[in-house]
Structure formats: C-alpha cells, structure tokens
CSV table of N, CA and C and ligand atoms in Angstrom, one decimal:
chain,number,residue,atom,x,y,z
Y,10,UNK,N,102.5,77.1,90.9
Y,10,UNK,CA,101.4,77.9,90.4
Y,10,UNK,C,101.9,79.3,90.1
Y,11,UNK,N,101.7,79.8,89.2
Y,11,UNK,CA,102.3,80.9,88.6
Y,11,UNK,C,101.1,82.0,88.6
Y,12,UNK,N,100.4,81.8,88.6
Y,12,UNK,CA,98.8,83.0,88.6
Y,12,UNK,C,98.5,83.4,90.0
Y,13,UNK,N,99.0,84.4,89.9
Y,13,UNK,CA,98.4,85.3,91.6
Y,13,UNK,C,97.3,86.6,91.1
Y,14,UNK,N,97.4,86.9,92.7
Y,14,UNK,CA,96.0,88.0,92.2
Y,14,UNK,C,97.2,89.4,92.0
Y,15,UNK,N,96.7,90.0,90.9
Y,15,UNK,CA,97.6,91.5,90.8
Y,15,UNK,C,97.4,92.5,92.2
Y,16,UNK,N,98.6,93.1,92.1
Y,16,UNK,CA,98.4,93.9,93.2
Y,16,UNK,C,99.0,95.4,92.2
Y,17,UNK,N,99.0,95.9,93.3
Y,17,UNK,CA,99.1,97.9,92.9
Y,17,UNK,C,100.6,97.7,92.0
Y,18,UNK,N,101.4,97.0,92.6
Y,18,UNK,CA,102.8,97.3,91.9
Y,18,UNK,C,102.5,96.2,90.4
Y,19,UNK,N,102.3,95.8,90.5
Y,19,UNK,CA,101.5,94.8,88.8
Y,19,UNK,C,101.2,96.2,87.9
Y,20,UNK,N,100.2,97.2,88.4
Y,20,UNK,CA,99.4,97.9,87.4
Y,20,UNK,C,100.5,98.4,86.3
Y,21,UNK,N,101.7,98.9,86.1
Y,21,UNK,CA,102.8,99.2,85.3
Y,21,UNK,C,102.8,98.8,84.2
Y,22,UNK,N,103.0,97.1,84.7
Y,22,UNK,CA,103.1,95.9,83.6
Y,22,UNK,C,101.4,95.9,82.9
Y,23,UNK,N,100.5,95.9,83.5
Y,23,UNK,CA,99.7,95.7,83.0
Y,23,UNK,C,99.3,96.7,81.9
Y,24,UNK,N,100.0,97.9,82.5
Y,24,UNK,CA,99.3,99.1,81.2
Y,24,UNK,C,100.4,99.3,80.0
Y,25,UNK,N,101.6,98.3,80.6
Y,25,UNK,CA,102.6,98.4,79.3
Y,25,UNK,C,101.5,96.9,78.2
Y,26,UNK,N,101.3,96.0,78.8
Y,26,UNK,CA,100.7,94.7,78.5
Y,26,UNK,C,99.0,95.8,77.6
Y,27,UNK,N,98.4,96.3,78.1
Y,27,UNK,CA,97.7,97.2,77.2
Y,27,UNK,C,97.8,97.3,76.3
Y,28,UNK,N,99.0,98.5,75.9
Y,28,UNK,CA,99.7,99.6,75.3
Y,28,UNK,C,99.9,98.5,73.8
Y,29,UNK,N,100.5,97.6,74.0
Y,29,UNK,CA,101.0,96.5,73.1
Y,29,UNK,C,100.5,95.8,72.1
Y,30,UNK,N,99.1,95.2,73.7
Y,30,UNK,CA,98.5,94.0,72.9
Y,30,UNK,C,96.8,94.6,72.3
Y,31,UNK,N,96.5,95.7,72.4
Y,31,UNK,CA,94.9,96.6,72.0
Y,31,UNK,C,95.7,97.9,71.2
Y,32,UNK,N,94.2,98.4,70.2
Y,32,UNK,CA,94.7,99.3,69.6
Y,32,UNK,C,93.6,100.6,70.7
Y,33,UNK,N,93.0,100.2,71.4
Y,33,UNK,CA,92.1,101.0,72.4
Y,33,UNK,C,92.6,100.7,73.9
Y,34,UNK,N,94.1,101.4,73.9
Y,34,UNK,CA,94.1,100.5,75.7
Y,34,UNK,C,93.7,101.1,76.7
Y,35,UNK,N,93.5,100.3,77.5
Y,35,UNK,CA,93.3,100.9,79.2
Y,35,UNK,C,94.6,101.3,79.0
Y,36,UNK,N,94.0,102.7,80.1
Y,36,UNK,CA,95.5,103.6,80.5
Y,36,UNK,C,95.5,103.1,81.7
Y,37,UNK,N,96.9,103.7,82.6
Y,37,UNK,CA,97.8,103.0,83.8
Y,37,UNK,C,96.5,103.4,84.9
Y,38,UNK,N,95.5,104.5,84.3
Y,38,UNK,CA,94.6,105.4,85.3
Y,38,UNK,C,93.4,104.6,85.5
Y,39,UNK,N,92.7,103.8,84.1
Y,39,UNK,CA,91.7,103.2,84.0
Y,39,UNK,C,92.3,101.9,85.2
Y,40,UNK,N,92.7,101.4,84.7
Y,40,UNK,CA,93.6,99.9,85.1
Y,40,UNK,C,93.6,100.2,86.6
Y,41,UNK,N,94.0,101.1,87.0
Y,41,UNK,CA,94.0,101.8,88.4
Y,41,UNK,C,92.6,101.7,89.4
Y,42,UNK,N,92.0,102.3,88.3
Y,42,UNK,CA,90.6,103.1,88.7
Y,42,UNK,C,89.8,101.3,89.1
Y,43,UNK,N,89.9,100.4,87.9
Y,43,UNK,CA,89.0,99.4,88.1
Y,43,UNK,C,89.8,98.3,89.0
Y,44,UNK,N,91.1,98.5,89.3
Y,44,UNK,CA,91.6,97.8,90.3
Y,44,UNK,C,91.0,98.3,91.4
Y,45,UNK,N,90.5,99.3,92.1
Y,45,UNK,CA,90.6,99.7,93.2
Y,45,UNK,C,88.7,99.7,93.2
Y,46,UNK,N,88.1,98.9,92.1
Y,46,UNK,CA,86.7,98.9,91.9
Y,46,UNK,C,86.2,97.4,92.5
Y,47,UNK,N,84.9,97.7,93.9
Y,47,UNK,CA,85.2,96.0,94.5
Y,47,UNK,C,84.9,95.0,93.4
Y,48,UNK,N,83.9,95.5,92.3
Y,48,UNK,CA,83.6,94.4,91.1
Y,48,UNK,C,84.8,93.4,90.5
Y,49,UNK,N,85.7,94.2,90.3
Y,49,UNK,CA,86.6,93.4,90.0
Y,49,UNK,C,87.7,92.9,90.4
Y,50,UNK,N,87.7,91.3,89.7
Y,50,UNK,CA,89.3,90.6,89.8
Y,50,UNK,C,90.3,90.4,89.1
Y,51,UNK,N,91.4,91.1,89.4
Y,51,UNK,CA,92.5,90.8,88.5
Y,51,UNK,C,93.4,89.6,88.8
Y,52,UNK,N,94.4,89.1,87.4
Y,52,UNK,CA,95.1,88.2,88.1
Y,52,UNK,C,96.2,88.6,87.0
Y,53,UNK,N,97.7,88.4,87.5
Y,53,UNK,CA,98.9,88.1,87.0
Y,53,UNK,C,99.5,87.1,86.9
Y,54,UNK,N,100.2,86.7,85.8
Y,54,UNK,CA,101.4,85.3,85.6
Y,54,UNK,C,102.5,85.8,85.2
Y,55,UNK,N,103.1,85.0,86.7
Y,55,UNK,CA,104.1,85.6,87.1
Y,55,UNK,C,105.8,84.7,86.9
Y,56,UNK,N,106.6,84.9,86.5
Y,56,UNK,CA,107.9,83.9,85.8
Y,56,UNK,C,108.9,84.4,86.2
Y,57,UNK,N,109.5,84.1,86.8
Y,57,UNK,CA,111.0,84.7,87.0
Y,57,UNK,C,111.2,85.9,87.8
Y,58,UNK,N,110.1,86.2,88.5
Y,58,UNK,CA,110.2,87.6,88.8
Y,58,UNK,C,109.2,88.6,88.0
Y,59,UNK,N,109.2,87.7,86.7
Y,59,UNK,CA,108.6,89.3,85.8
Y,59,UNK,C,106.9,88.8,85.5
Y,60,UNK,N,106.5,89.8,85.8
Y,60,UNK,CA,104.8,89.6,85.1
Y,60,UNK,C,104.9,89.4,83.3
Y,61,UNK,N,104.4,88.2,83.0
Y,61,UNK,CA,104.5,88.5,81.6
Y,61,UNK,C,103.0,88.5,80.4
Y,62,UNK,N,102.1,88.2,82.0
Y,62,UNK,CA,100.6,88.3,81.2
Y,62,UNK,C,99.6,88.5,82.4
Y,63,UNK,N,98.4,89.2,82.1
Y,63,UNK,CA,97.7,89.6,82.6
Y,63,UNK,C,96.3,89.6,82.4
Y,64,UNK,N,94.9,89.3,83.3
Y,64,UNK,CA,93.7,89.2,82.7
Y,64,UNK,C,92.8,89.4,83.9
Y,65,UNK,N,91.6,90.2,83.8
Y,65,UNK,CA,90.7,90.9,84.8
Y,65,UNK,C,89.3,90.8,84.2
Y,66,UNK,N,88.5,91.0,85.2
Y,66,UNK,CA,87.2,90.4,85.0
Y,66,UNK,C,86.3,91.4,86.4
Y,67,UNK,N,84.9,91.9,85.5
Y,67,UNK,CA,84.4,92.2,86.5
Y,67,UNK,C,82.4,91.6,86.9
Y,68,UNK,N,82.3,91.7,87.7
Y,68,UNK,CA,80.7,91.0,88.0
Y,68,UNK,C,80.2,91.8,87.9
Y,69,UNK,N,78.9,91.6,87.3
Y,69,UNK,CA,77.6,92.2,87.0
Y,69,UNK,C,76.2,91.2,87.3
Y,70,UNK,N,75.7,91.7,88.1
Y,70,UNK,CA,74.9,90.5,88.8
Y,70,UNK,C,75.4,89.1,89.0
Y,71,UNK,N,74.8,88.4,88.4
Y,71,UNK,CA,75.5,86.5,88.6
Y,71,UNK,C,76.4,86.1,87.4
Y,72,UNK,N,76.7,86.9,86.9
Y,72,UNK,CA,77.8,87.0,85.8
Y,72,UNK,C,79.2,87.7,85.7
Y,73,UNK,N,80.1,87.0,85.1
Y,73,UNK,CA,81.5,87.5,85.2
Y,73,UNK,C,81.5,87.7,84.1
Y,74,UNK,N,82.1,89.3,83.8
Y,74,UNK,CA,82.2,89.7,82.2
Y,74,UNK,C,83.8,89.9,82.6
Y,75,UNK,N,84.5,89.0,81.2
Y,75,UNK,CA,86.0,89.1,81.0
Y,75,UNK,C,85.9,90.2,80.6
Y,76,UNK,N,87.1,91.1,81.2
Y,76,UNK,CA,87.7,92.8,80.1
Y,76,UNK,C,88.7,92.7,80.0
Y,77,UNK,N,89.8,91.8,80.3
Y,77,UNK,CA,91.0,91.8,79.5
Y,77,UNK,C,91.2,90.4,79.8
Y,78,UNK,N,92.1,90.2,78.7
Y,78,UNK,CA,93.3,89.0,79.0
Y,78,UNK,C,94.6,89.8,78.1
Y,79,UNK,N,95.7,89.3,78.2
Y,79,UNK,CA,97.1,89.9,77.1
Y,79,UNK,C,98.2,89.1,77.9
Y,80,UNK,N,99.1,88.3,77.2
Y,80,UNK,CA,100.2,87.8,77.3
Y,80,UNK,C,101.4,88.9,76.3
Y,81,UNK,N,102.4,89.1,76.9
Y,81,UNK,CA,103.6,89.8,76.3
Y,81,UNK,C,103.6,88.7,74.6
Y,82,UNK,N,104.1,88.9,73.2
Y,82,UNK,CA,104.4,88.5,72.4
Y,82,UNK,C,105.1,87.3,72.7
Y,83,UNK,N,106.2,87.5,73.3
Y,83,UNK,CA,107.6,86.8,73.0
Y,83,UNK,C,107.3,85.5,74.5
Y,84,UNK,N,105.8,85.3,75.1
Y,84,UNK,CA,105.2,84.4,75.9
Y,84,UNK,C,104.7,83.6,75.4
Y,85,UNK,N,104.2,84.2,74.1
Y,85,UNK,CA,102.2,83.3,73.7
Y,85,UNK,C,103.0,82.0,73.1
Y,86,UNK,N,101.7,81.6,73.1
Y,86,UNK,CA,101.7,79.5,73.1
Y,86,UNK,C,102.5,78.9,74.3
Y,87,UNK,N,102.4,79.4,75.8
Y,87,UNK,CA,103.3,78.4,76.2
Y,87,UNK,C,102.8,78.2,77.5
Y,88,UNK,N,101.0,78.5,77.3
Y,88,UNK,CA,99.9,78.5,78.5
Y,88,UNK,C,99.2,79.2,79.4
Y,89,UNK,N,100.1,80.2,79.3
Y,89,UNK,CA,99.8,81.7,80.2
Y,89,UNK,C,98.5,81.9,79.8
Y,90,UNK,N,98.1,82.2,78.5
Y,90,UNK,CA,97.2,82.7,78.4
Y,90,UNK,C,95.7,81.7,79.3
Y,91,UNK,N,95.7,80.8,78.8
Y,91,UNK,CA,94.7,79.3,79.5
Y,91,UNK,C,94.8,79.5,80.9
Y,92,UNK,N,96.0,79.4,81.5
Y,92,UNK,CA,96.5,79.4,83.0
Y,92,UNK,C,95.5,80.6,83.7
Y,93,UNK,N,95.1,82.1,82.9
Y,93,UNK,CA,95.1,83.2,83.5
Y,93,UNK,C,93.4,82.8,83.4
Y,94,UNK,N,93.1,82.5,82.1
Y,94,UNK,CA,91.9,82.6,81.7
Y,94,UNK,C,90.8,81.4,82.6
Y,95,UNK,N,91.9,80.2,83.1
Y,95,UNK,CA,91.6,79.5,84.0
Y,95,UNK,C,90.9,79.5,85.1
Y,96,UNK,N,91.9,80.9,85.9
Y,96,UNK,CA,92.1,81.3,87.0
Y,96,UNK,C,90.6,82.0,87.2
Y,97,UNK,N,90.5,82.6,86.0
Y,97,UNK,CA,88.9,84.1,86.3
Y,97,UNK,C,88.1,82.7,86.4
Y,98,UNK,N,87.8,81.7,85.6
Y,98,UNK,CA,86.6,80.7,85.7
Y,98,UNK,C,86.6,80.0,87.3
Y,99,UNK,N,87.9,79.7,87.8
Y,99,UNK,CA,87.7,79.4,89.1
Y,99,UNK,C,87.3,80.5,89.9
Y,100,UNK,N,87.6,81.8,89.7
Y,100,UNK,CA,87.3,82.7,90.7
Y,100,UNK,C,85.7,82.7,90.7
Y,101,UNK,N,85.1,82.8,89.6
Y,101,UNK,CA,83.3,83.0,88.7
Y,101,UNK,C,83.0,81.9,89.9
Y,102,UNK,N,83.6,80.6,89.7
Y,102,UNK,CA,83.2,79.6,90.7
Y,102,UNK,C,82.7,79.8,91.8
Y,103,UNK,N,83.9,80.0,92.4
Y,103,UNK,CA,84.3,80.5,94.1
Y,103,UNK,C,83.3,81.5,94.5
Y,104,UNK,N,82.8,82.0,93.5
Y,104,UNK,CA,82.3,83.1,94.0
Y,104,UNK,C,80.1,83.2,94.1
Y,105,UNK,N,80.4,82.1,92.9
Y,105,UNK,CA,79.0,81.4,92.7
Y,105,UNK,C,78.3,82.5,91.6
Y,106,UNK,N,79.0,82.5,90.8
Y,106,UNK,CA,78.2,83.5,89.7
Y,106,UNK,C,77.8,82.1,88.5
Y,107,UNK,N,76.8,82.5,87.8
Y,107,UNK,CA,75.8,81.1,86.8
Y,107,UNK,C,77.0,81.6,85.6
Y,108,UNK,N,77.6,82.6,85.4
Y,108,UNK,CA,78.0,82.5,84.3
Y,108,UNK,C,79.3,83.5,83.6
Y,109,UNK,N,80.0,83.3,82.9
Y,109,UNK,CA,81.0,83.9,82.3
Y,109,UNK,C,80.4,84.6,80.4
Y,110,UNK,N,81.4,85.9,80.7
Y,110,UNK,CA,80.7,86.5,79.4
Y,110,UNK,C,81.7,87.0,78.4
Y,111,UNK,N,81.6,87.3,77.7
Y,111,UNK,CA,82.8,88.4,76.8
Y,111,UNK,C,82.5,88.3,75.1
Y,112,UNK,N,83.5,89.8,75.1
Y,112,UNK,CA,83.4,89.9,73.4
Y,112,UNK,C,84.6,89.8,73.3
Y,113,UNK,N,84.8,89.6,72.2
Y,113,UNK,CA,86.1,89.6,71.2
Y,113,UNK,C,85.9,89.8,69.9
Y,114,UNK,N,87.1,90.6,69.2
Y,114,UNK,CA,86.8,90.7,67.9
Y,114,UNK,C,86.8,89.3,67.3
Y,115,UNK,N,86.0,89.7,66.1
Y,115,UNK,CA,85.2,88.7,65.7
Y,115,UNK,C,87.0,87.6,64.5
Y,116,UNK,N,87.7,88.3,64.3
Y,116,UNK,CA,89.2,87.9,64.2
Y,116,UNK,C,90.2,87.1,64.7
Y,117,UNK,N,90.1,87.7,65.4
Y,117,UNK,CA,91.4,87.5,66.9
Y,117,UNK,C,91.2,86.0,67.5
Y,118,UNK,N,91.3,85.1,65.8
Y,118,UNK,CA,91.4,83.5,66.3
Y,118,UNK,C,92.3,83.0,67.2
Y,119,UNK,N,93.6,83.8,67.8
Y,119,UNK,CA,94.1,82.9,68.8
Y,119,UNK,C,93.2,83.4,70.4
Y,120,UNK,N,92.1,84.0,70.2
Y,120,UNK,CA,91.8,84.2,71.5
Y,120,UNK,C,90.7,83.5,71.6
Y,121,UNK,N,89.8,83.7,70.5
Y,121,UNK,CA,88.6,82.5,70.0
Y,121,UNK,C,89.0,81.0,70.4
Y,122,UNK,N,90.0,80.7,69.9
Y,122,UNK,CA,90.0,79.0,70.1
Y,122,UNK,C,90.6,79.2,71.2
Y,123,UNK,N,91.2,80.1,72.8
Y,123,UNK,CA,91.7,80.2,73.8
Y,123,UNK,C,90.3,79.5,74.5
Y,124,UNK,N,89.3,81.0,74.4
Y,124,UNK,CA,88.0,80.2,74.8
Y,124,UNK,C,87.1,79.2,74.6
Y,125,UNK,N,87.1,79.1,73.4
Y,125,UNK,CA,86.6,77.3,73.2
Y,125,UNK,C,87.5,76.3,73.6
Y,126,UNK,N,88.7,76.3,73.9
Y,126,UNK,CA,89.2,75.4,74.8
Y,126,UNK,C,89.0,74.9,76.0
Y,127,UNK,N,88.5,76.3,76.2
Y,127,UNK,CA,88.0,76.4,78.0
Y,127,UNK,C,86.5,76.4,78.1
Y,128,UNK,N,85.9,76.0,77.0
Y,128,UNK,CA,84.3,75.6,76.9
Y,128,UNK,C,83.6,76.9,76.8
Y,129,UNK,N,83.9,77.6,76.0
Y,129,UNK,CA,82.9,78.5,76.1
Y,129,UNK,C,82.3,78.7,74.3
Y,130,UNK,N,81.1,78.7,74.5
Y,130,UNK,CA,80.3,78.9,73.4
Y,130,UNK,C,80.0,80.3,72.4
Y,131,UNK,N,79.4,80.4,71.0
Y,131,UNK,CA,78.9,81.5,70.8
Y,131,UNK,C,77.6,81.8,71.3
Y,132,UNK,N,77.2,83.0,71.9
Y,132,UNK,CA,76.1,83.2,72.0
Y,132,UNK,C,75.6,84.2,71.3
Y,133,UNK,N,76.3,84.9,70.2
Y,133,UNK,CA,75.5,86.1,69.5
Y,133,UNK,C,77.0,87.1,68.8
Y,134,UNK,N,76.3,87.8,68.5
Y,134,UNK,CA,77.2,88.9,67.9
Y,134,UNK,C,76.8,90.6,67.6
Y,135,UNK,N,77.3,91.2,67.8
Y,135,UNK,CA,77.5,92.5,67.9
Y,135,UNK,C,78.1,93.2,66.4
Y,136,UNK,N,77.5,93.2,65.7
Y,136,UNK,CA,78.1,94.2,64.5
Y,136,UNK,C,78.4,95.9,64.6
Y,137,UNK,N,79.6,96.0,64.4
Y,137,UNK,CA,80.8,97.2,64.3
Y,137,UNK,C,80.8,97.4,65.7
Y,138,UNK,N,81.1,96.3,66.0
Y,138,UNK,CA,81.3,96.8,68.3
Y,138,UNK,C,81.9,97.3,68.1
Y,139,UNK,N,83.7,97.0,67.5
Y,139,UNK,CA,85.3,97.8,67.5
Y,139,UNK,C,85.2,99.1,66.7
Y,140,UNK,N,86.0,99.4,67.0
Y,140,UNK,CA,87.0,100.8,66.0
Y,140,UNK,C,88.2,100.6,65.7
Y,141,UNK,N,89.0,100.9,64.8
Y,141,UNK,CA,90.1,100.6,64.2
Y,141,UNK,C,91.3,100.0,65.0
Y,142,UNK,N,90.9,98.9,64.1
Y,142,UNK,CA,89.7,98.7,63.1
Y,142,UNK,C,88.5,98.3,63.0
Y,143,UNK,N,87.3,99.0,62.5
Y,143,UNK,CA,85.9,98.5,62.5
Y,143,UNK,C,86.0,96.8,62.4
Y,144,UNK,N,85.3,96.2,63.3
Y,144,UNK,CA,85.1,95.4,63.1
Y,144,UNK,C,83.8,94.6,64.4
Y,145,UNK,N,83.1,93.6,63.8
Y,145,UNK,CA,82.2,93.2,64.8
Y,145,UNK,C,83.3,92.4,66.0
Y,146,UNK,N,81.9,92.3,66.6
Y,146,UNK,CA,82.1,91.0,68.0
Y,146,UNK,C,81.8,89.7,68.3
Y,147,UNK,N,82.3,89.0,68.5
Y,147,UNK,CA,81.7,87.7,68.8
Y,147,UNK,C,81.5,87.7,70.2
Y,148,UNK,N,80.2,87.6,71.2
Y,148,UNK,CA,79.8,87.2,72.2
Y,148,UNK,C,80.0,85.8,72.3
Y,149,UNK,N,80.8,85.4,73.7
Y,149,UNK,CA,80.9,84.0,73.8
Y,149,UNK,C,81.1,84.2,75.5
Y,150,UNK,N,79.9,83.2,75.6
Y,150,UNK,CA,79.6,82.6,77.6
Y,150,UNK,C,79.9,81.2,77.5
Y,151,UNK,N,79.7,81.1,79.0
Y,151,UNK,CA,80.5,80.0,79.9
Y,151,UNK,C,79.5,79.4,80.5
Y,152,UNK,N,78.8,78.4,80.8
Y,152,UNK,CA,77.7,78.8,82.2
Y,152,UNK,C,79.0,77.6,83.0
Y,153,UNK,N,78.5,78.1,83.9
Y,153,UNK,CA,79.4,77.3,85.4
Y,153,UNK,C,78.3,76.5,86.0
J,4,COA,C1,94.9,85.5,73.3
J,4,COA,C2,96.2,85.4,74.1
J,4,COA,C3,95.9,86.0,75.5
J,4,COA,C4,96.5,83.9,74.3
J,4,COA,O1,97.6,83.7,75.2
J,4,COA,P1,98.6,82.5,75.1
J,4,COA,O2,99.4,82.5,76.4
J,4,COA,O3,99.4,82.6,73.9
J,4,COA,O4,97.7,81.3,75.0
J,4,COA,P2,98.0,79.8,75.5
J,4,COA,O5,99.4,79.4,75.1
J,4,COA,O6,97.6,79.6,76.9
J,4,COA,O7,97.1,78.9,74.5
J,4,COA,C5,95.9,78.2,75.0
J,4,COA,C6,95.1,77.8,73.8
J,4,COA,O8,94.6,79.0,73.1
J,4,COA,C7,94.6,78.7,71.7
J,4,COA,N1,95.6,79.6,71.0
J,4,COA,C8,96.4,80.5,71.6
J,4,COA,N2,97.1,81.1,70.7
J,4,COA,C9,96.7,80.6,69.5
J,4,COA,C10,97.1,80.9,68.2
J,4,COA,N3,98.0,81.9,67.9
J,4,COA,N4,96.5,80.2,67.2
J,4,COA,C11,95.6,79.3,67.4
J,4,COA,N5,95.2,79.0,68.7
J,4,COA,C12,95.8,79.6,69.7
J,4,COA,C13,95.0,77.3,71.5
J,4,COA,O9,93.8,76.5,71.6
J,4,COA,C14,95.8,77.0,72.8
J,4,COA,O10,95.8,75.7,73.2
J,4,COA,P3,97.0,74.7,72.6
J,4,COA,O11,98.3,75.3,73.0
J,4,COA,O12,96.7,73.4,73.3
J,4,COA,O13,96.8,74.6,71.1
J,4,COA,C15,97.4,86.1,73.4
J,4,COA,O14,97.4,85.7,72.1
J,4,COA,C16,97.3,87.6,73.5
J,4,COA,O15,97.8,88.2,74.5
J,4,COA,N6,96.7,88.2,72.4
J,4,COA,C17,96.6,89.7,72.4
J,4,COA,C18,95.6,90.2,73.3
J,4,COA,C19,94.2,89.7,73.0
J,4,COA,O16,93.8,89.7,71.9
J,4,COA,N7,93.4,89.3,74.0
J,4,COA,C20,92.1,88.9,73.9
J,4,COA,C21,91.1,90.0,73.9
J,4,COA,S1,89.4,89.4,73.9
C-alpha cells in the first residue's frame, strides 16, 4: 500500500504538487494552516521514497468535501490518482459521514471520469465558480 496519511514533512511536496497542477494554488502556508485544522484529512502516495501525489479533504457536518487531489505529470495514468482518491472515500467511511462532495472545473475530463469511476455522480453546477480561466463547475457527490 502506497497511500499514507501526510505528515508535516509531506507539506513541501504538496505545495510544489500545488504550484504545478492549479492556476490558484494553496501556498506551503494554507496547506499548513489546513493540515494543522482537526477537519481535515490528508493523504500521500508514496514510491520510492518520493511523494509523487497528493489529495485532502475536509468535513462539514456528515459530509466530506474533496479540496485537492494532484499527481506529479510525469505519474498520471498509473493509479495514484484512484489509489489517493480511494483512500478519502474509505476515510468518509471510517468516519461515518452520508456523503462525499466536490467541484471541478467543468473541463478537467481526466479528473471527471477519475470520479465517475469511483461512483460519483452529477449533482448540479455552479456557473463562473473558476478564474483564469473563467470557467463553471461541475458539483459531483458520492453517497456512502
Ligand atoms: C486528475 C488526476 C489527479 C488523476 O490522477 P492519475 O493518477 O493520473 O489518475 P489514475 O491513473 O489513477 O486514473 C484513474 C482513472 O481516472 C480516469 N483518468 C485519469 N486520467 C485521465 C485522462 N487523462 N483521460 C481520461 N481519463 C482519465 C480514468 O478513468 C482512469 O481509469 P483507467 O486508468 O482505468 O482508465 C491528475 O490528472 C492530476 O493531478 N490532474 C491535475 C490536478 C487536478 O486537476 N486535480 C483535480 C482537481 S478537482
């Protein structure tokens, strides 16, 4: 098993993993700030030594709202992403929340069919959620 829970020395990777994969990233401060926030769970996938993807989630009543997932480029297609995205729906489990939540731009088809792989539906949409580039949202839940 390659997906652990991030710890303090992860946060680096994660705000280079940011920097990369968003044109709005959490800085190393945010990333910080909500690691050290009891709401949320982070997790890392971890290969060789090196963190090469990363994805966190925080609870809001009986709901788990995804706020990141990001695989390094030179990783994607080779499961990390599923693996990580996995791991928050087992946590949601464990934890006994009714449900999983998140936006994504309304574009960003390799992350769209990430989550419908992993069963999750549309439930709505958000027009001009993003900034540059403008663009809507697709809301898509999970129930557990
Ligand atoms: C979205 C992201 C995390 C996926 O990570 P990944 O490790 O490449 O994904 P996986 O290899 O685990 O893929 C799992 C499934 O997702 C879907 N998928 C992933 N990348 C895809 C692509 N480029 N095109 C189509 N489907 C894709 C497929 O259904 C895939 O299953 P399959 O391999 O059986 O076809 C990665 O592309 C990324 O970091 N993107 C930039 C950050 C981002 O946009 N995050 C989401 C914010 S909401």
């Amino acid at each position: 098993m390659n997906v652990r829970r991030m710890n303090p020395g992860d946060l680096e990777k994660a705000a280079e993993l940011e920097e990369i994969c968003f044109s709005d990233p959490w800085t190393y401060e945010m990333l910080s700030e909500s690691f050290e926030n009891t709401l949320y769970r982070f997790f890392v996938y971890e290969q060789d030594g090196q963190v090469t993807g990363y994805a966190g989630m925080f609870k809001a009543l009986d709901e788990g709202n995804i706020a990141n997932i990001a695989v390094f480029p030179e990783y994607r297609r080779q499961g990390i992403g599923e693996a990580l995205l996995a791991a928050l729906i087992d946590e949601g489990r464990k934890e006994g929340l009714s449900r999983m939540f998140l936006e994504v731009r309304e574009t960003n088809y390799p992350a769209v069919a990430l989550y419908k792989k992993l069963g999750f539906t549309e439930a709505g949409y958000r027009k001009d959620y993003y900034h540059d580039p403008e663009e809507g949202a697709k809301i898509l839940t999970l129930d557990l």
